[in-house]
Amino acid sequence: MGKLDGRVVIVTGAARGQGEQEARLFREEGAEVVVADVLDEPGEALAKEIGARYVHLDVGEEGAWRAVVGAAKDAYGRIDGLVNNAGILRFNSLVDTPLDEFMRIVRVNQVGCFLGIRTVAPELEDGGTIVNTASYTGLTGMAAVGAYAASKHAIVGLTRVAALELAPRGIRVNAMCPGAIDTAMSNPAQLDPAADAEETARALDGLYRKLVPLGRIGRPEEVARLALFLTSQDSSYITGQPFVIDGGWLAGVSVI
Ligand code: NAD
């Protein structure tokens, strides 16, 4: 028996990275999955491989969300879960961040999450789940990612409010706050065919050995297991909470 047997879950930003691993794991655990992304080619290929349905979705576009809900209901007849995973990151000091860059980040990370909750929640079966992907920068500051950190703090706030408002229907809403995870976002060399993957992996390992108490960067499969926990009955009495998954990075300041 799978942990998600009979459930239908939409995962945004699922063409690659953490969303891809969430879609794969949820299928393995018995869910029907809607893979939603702006990257059509890898999204379609993944959906075909795992037996899911691909839908083009720009999470910042209101009308596109209605199309995703329609596609999920047409294909599977119901919706039980949503993972708001799509996100983008840009590096800039606050005083150097142009307004349009700030707004682009807010549009995808924060507005995308809001539209996802607002559009999907009324369609969710009672007892459904929403998992929002925030970040450790949703709980603490980090230089050079001001717009991103602001949008991720907002996601934690949206999570708490949605949990309160949807609890009467038994819908649980939680947030994941990953630290550094080895995807194209933290490791853009993954997208560069000319990059030496082993050399990049060694450099990353060296960096995170110093920064992270557990001594390594996280894997997208590890975040997918947290998303599974928060989407399944294993977390049946948990709602409105941010879950840090960061190898101990936020545990405190290390002097050893
Ligand atoms: P990623 O860049 O590999 O994946 C992000 C996915 O989101 C991609 O498939 C991308 O096409 C999709 N996406 C981007 N804009 C979109 C839009 N407008 N509409 C729909 N899809 C869109 O990175 P990832 O690490 O897998 O990121 C997943 C989530 O985890 C993001 O919300 C990110 O902010 C968060 N996160 C990542 C890290 C990390 O270190 N990798 C740390 C903390 C939080």
Tab-separated table of C-alpha atoms and ligand atoms in Angstrom:
chain	number	residue	atom	x	y	z
A	1	MET	CA	0.000	0.000	0.000
A	2	GLY	CA	1.232	3.480	-0.875
A	3	LYS	CA	0.985	6.455	1.486
A	4	LEU	CA	-0.948	8.432	-1.155
A	5	ASP	CA	-3.150	5.730	-2.665
A	6	GLY	CA	-6.255	7.247	-4.296
A	7	ARG	CA	-5.078	10.821	-3.903
A	8	VAL	CA	-4.622	13.384	-6.671
A	9	VAL	CA	-1.860	15.957	-6.184
A	10	ILE	CA	-0.753	18.978	-8.238
A	11	VAL	CA	2.964	19.787	-8.016
A	12	THR	CA	4.133	23.115	-9.476
A	13	GLY	CA	7.628	23.633	-10.844
A	14	ALA	CA	7.814	19.872	-11.210
A	15	ALA	CA	9.804	19.650	-14.457
A	16	ARG	CA	13.100	19.418	-12.561
A	17	GLY	CA	14.743	19.705	-9.144
A	18	GLN	CA	12.744	19.231	-5.947
A	19	GLY	CA	9.396	19.294	-7.755
A	20	GLU	CA	10.523	16.482	-10.052
A	21	GLN	CA	11.543	14.331	-7.079
A	22	GLU	CA	8.226	15.092	-5.356
A	23	ALA	CA	6.291	14.039	-8.479
A	24	ARG	CA	8.333	10.819	-8.742
A	25	LEU	CA	7.940	9.914	-5.057
A	26	PHE	CA	4.215	10.730	-4.975
A	27	ARG	CA	3.638	8.446	-7.999
A	28	GLU	CA	5.619	5.685	-6.281
A	29	GLU	CA	3.354	6.153	-3.244
A	30	GLY	CA	0.196	5.712	-5.309
A	31	ALA	CA	-0.917	9.278	-6.082
A	32	GLU	CA	-2.131	10.536	-9.428
A	33	VAL	CA	0.081	13.543	-10.141
A	34	VAL	CA	-0.328	16.690	-12.213
A	35	VAL	CA	3.108	17.979	-13.211
A	36	ALA	CA	2.838	21.751	-13.777
A	37	ASP	CA	5.662	23.969	-15.030
A	38	VAL	CA	6.711	26.500	-17.638
A	39	LEU	CA	9.368	24.062	-18.948
A	40	ASP	CA	7.201	22.052	-21.320
A	41	GLU	CA	9.748	19.648	-22.785
A	42	PRO	CA	11.195	18.195	-19.557
A	43	GLY	CA	7.796	18.442	-17.873
A	44	GLU	CA	6.114	16.404	-20.588
A	45	ALA	CA	8.960	13.876	-20.655
A	46	LEU	CA	8.753	13.394	-16.889
A	47	ALA	CA	4.973	13.026	-16.929
A	48	LYS	CA	5.216	10.408	-19.680
A	49	GLU	CA	7.911	8.486	-17.811
A	50	ILE	CA	6.084	8.307	-14.475
A	51	GLY	CA	2.508	8.087	-15.769
A	52	ALA	CA	1.415	11.569	-14.716
A	53	ARG	CA	-0.315	14.420	-16.569
A	54	TYR	CA	1.645	17.488	-17.670
A	55	VAL	CA	0.019	20.931	-17.742
A	56	HIS	CA	1.720	24.178	-18.744
A	57	LEU	CA	1.442	26.595	-15.811
A	58	ASP	CA	2.997	29.958	-15.123
A	59	VAL	CA	2.159	30.196	-11.423
A	60	GLY	CA	1.960	33.998	-11.574
A	61	GLU	CA	-0.865	33.915	-14.109
A	62	GLU	CA	-4.330	33.789	-12.600
A	63	GLY	CA	-6.155	32.259	-15.585
A	64	ALA	CA	-3.578	29.504	-16.009
A	65	TRP	CA	-4.392	28.193	-12.529
A	66	ARG	CA	-8.028	27.658	-13.495
A	67	ALA	CA	-6.813	25.617	-16.480
A	68	VAL	CA	-4.714	23.407	-14.195
A	69	VAL	CA	-7.627	22.748	-11.866
A	70	GLY	CA	-9.800	21.927	-14.885
A	71	ALA	CA	-7.183	19.561	-16.312
A	72	ALA	CA	-6.736	17.773	-12.973
A	73	LYS	CA	-10.486	17.305	-12.501
A	74	ASP	CA	-11.027	16.196	-16.112
A	75	ALA	CA	-8.239	13.631	-15.829
A	76	TYR	CA	-8.785	12.317	-12.298
A	77	GLY	CA	-12.143	13.666	-11.066
A	78	ARG	CA	-10.877	15.214	-7.821
A	79	ILE	CA	-7.963	17.075	-6.194
A	80	ASP	CA	-6.561	16.139	-2.780
A	81	GLY	CA	-3.284	17.969	-2.619
A	82	LEU	CA	-1.190	20.848	-3.886
A	83	VAL	CA	2.542	21.375	-3.575
A	84	ASN	CA	3.435	24.992	-4.329
A	85	ASN	CA	7.037	24.355	-5.307
A	86	ALA	CA	7.779	26.666	-8.261
A	87	GLY	CA	10.253	29.392	-7.417
A	88	ILE	CA	13.020	31.609	-8.743
A	89	LEU	CA	16.114	33.146	-7.136
A	90	ARG	CA	18.177	36.223	-8.055
A	91	PHE	CA	21.220	37.575	-6.258
A	92	ASN	CA	21.456	41.300	-5.607
A	93	SER	CA	22.002	43.628	-2.687
A	94	LEU	CA	18.789	45.395	-1.708
A	95	VAL	CA	20.006	48.835	-2.731
A	96	ASP	CA	20.968	47.491	-6.171
A	97	THR	CA	17.741	45.558	-6.801
A	98	PRO	CA	15.693	47.110	-9.618
A	99	LEU	CA	11.956	47.236	-8.939
A	100	ASP	CA	11.164	44.976	-11.893
A	101	GLU	CA	13.540	42.297	-10.562
A	102	PHE	CA	11.926	42.518	-7.109
A	103	MET	CA	8.462	42.265	-8.665
A	104	ARG	CA	9.445	39.301	-10.893
A	105	ILE	CA	10.532	37.336	-7.827
A	106	VAL	CA	7.438	38.298	-5.836
A	107	ARG	CA	5.217	37.393	-8.817
A	108	VAL	CA	6.488	33.834	-9.051
A	109	ASN	CA	7.290	32.969	-5.427
A	110	GLN	CA	4.664	34.890	-3.462
A	111	VAL	CA	1.827	35.646	-5.887
A	112	GLY	CA	2.211	32.139	-7.381
A	113	CYS	CA	1.746	30.603	-3.951
A	114	PHE	CA	-1.223	32.876	-3.171
A	115	LEU	CA	-2.948	32.103	-6.487
A	116	GLY	CA	-2.317	28.400	-5.972
A	117	ILE	CA	-3.954	28.422	-2.545
A	118	ARG	CA	-6.812	30.654	-3.653
A	119	THR	CA	-7.625	28.669	-6.787
A	120	VAL	CA	-7.056	25.122	-5.582
A	121	ALA	CA	-8.304	25.269	-1.963
A	122	PRO	CA	-12.012	25.601	-2.903
A	123	GLU	CA	-11.601	22.577	-5.204
A	124	LEU	CA	-9.750	20.387	-2.685
A	125	GLU	CA	-11.537	17.467	-1.120
A	126	ASP	CA	-12.130	17.929	2.624
A	127	GLY	CA	-9.075	16.548	4.423
A	128	GLY	CA	-6.788	17.678	1.614
A	129	THR	CA	-3.308	19.139	1.989
A	130	ILE	CA	-1.296	22.117	0.773
A	131	VAL	CA	2.484	22.201	1.084
A	132	ASN	CA	4.163	25.513	0.319
A	133	THR	CA	7.854	25.661	-0.475
A	134	ALA	CA	9.386	28.542	1.450
A	135	SER	CA	13.073	28.450	2.378
A	136	TYR	CA	15.354	28.868	5.371
A	137	THR	CA	15.397	32.491	4.114
A	138	GLY	CA	11.691	32.483	4.958
A	139	LEU	CA	12.737	32.396	8.620
A	140	THR	CA	16.035	34.250	8.676
A	141	GLY	CA	17.939	36.802	6.642
A	142	MET	CA	20.642	36.173	4.087
A	143	ALA	CA	22.645	38.918	2.378
A	144	ALA	CA	22.215	39.341	-1.379
A	145	VAL	CA	18.791	37.672	-1.635
A	146	GLY	CA	16.504	40.395	-0.278
A	147	ALA	CA	13.646	40.018	-2.756
A	148	TYR	CA	13.779	36.237	-2.493
A	149	ALA	CA	13.866	36.292	1.333
A	150	ALA	CA	10.941	38.749	1.429
A	151	SER	CA	8.874	36.478	-0.834
A	152	LYS	CA	9.740	33.390	1.221
A	153	HIS	CA	8.826	35.117	4.525
A	154	ALA	CA	5.496	35.958	2.868
A	155	ILE	CA	4.960	32.285	2.037
A	156	VAL	CA	5.332	31.356	5.714
A	157	GLY	CA	2.696	34.000	6.542
A	158	LEU	CA	0.327	32.756	3.848
A	159	THR	CA	0.799	29.222	5.164
A	160	ARG	CA	-0.258	30.170	8.693
A	161	VAL	CA	-3.311	32.134	7.558
A	162	ALA	CA	-4.421	29.431	5.112
A	163	ALA	CA	-4.036	26.793	7.827
A	164	LEU	CA	-6.393	28.744	10.113
A	165	GLU	CA	-8.957	29.449	7.405
A	166	LEU	CA	-9.017	25.927	5.930
A	167	ALA	CA	-8.866	23.918	9.169
A	168	PRO	CA	-12.695	23.706	9.470
A	169	ARG	CA	-12.631	21.560	6.312
A	170	GLY	CA	-9.782	19.418	7.645
A	171	ILE	CA	-7.423	20.864	5.029
A	172	ARG	CA	-3.897	21.091	6.405
A	173	VAL	CA	-1.402	23.687	5.166
A	174	ASN	CA	2.296	23.550	5.986
A	175	ALA	CA	5.526	25.035	4.653
A	176	MET	CA	8.902	23.514	3.918
A	177	CYS	CA	11.996	25.629	4.565
A	178	PRO	CA	14.903	23.990	2.778
A	179	GLY	CA	18.505	25.107	3.247
A	180	ALA	CA	20.908	24.589	0.357
A	181	ILE	CA	19.648	21.791	-1.874
A	182	ASP	CA	21.574	20.403	-4.833
A	183	THR	CA	19.380	21.516	-7.735
A	184	ALA	CA	19.917	23.932	-10.611
A	185	MET	CA	18.940	26.780	-8.283
A	186	SER	CA	21.882	26.307	-5.898
A	187	ASN	CA	24.104	24.638	-8.463
A	188	PRO	CA	23.510	26.242	-11.896
A	189	ALA	CA	26.318	24.091	-13.330
A	190	GLN	CA	23.668	21.348	-13.532
A	191	LEU	CA	22.243	23.243	-16.522
A	192	ASP	CA	25.598	23.748	-18.244
A	193	PRO	CA	26.528	20.803	-20.470
A	194	ALA	CA	30.117	22.119	-20.608
A	195	ALA	CA	30.518	22.128	-16.800
A	196	ASP	CA	32.569	19.418	-15.104
A	197	ALA	CA	29.950	17.837	-12.824
A	198	GLU	CA	32.510	16.131	-10.557
A	199	GLU	CA	34.527	19.286	-10.085
A	200	THR	CA	31.379	21.270	-9.271
A	201	ALA	CA	30.229	18.611	-6.804
A	202	ARG	CA	33.652	18.709	-5.084
A	203	ALA	CA	33.536	22.517	-4.826
A	204	LEU	CA	30.021	22.420	-3.378
A	205	ASP	CA	30.968	19.710	-0.893
A	206	GLY	CA	33.928	21.826	0.254
A	207	LEU	CA	31.710	24.878	0.733
A	208	TYR	CA	28.914	23.141	2.637
A	209	ARG	CA	31.315	21.048	4.765
A	210	LYS	CA	32.246	24.341	6.414
A	211	LEU	CA	28.794	25.968	6.495
A	212	VAL	CA	26.388	23.178	7.380
A	213	PRO	CA	26.660	21.102	10.606
A	214	LEU	CA	25.812	17.877	8.744
A	215	GLY	CA	28.636	18.765	6.375
A	216	ARG	CA	26.983	18.560	2.977
A	217	ILE	CA	24.418	20.082	0.646
A	218	GLY	CA	20.913	18.556	0.798
A	219	ARG	CA	19.422	16.348	-1.907
A	220	PRO	CA	16.096	17.062	-3.641
A	221	GLU	CA	15.017	13.506	-2.755
A	222	GLU	CA	15.294	14.442	0.938
A	223	VAL	CA	12.957	17.414	0.482
A	224	ALA	CA	10.559	15.172	-1.459
A	225	ARG	CA	10.349	12.862	1.577
A	226	LEU	CA	9.341	15.846	3.752
A	227	ALA	CA	6.717	16.845	1.157
A	228	LEU	CA	5.399	13.264	1.268
A	229	PHE	CA	5.180	13.368	5.072
A	230	LEU	CA	3.233	16.647	4.962
A	231	THR	CA	0.932	15.395	2.183
A	232	SER	CA	0.186	12.015	3.774
A	233	GLN	CA	-1.762	10.947	6.846
A	234	ASP	CA	1.554	10.595	8.734
A	235	SER	CA	1.232	14.314	9.518
A	236	SER	CA	-2.515	14.202	10.270
A	237	TYR	CA	-2.340	16.497	13.354
A	238	ILE	CA	0.085	19.053	11.908
A	239	THR	CA	-0.969	22.300	10.260
A	240	GLY	CA	0.236	25.868	9.926
A	241	GLN	CA	3.899	25.091	10.550
A	242	PRO	CA	7.180	25.799	8.772
A	243	PHE	CA	9.540	22.780	8.609
A	244	VAL	CA	13.238	23.511	8.321
A	245	ILE	CA	15.241	20.937	6.338
A	246	ASP	CA	18.783	22.308	6.221
A	247	GLY	CA	21.324	19.899	7.729
A	248	GLY	CA	21.363	21.983	10.913
A	249	TRP	CA	22.358	25.285	9.299
A	250	LEU	CA	19.808	27.279	11.321
A	251	ALA	CA	20.490	25.437	14.581
A	252	GLY	CA	22.803	28.177	15.774
A	253	VAL	CA	26.239	29.653	15.435
A	254	SER	CA	29.033	27.127	15.495
A	255	VAL	CA	32.397	28.062	17.006
A	256	ILE	CA	33.990	24.617	16.688
B	1	NAD	P1	14.888	24.550	-9.752
B	1	NAD	O1	15.291	25.848	-10.329
B	1	NAD	O2	15.586	23.310	-10.203
B	1	NAD	O3	13.327	24.281	-9.942
B	1	NAD	C1	12.369	25.316	-9.956
B	1	NAD	C2	11.249	24.898	-10.889
B	1	NAD	O4	10.250	25.928	-10.863
B	1	NAD	C3	11.723	24.743	-12.351
B	1	NAD	O5	11.226	23.573	-12.906
B	1	NAD	C4	11.146	25.996	-13.011
B	1	NAD	O6	10.889	25.843	-14.405
B	1	NAD	C5	9.866	26.188	-12.211
B	1	NAD	N1	9.346	27.536	-12.359
B	1	NAD	C6	10.013	28.719	-12.320
B	1	NAD	N2	9.181	29.739	-12.554
B	1	NAD	C7	7.948	29.202	-12.748
B	1	NAD	C8	6.672	29.749	-13.031
B	1	NAD	N3	6.476	31.067	-13.175
B	1	NAD	N4	5.614	28.908	-13.138
B	1	NAD	C9	5.781	27.568	-13.009
B	1	NAD	N5	6.971	26.989	-12.770
B	1	NAD	C10	8.046	27.805	-12.633
B	1	NAD	O7	15.091	24.734	-8.169
B	1	NAD	P2	14.574	23.883	-6.914
B	1	NAD	O8	15.654	23.882	-5.897
B	1	NAD	O9	14.003	22.564	-7.330
B	1	NAD	O10	13.410	24.846	-6.379
B	1	NAD	C11	12.178	24.373	-5.887
B	1	NAD	C12	11.687	25.279	-4.772
B	1	NAD	O11	12.557	25.149	-3.645
B	1	NAD	C13	11.676	26.769	-5.116
B	1	NAD	O12	10.506	27.361	-4.570
B	1	NAD	C14	12.890	27.309	-4.399
B	1	NAD	O13	12.775	28.682	-4.108
B	1	NAD	C15	12.897	26.431	-3.167
B	1	NAD	N6	14.190	26.349	-2.480
B	1	NAD	C16	15.298	25.887	-3.111
B	1	NAD	C17	16.488	25.813	-2.425
B	1	NAD	C18	17.750	25.287	-3.058
B	1	NAD	O14	18.829	25.430	-2.461
B	1	NAD	N7	17.716	24.659	-4.196
B	1	NAD	C19	16.547	26.213	-1.070
B	1	NAD	C20	15.385	26.674	-0.464
B	1	NAD	C21	14.196	26.741	-1.164
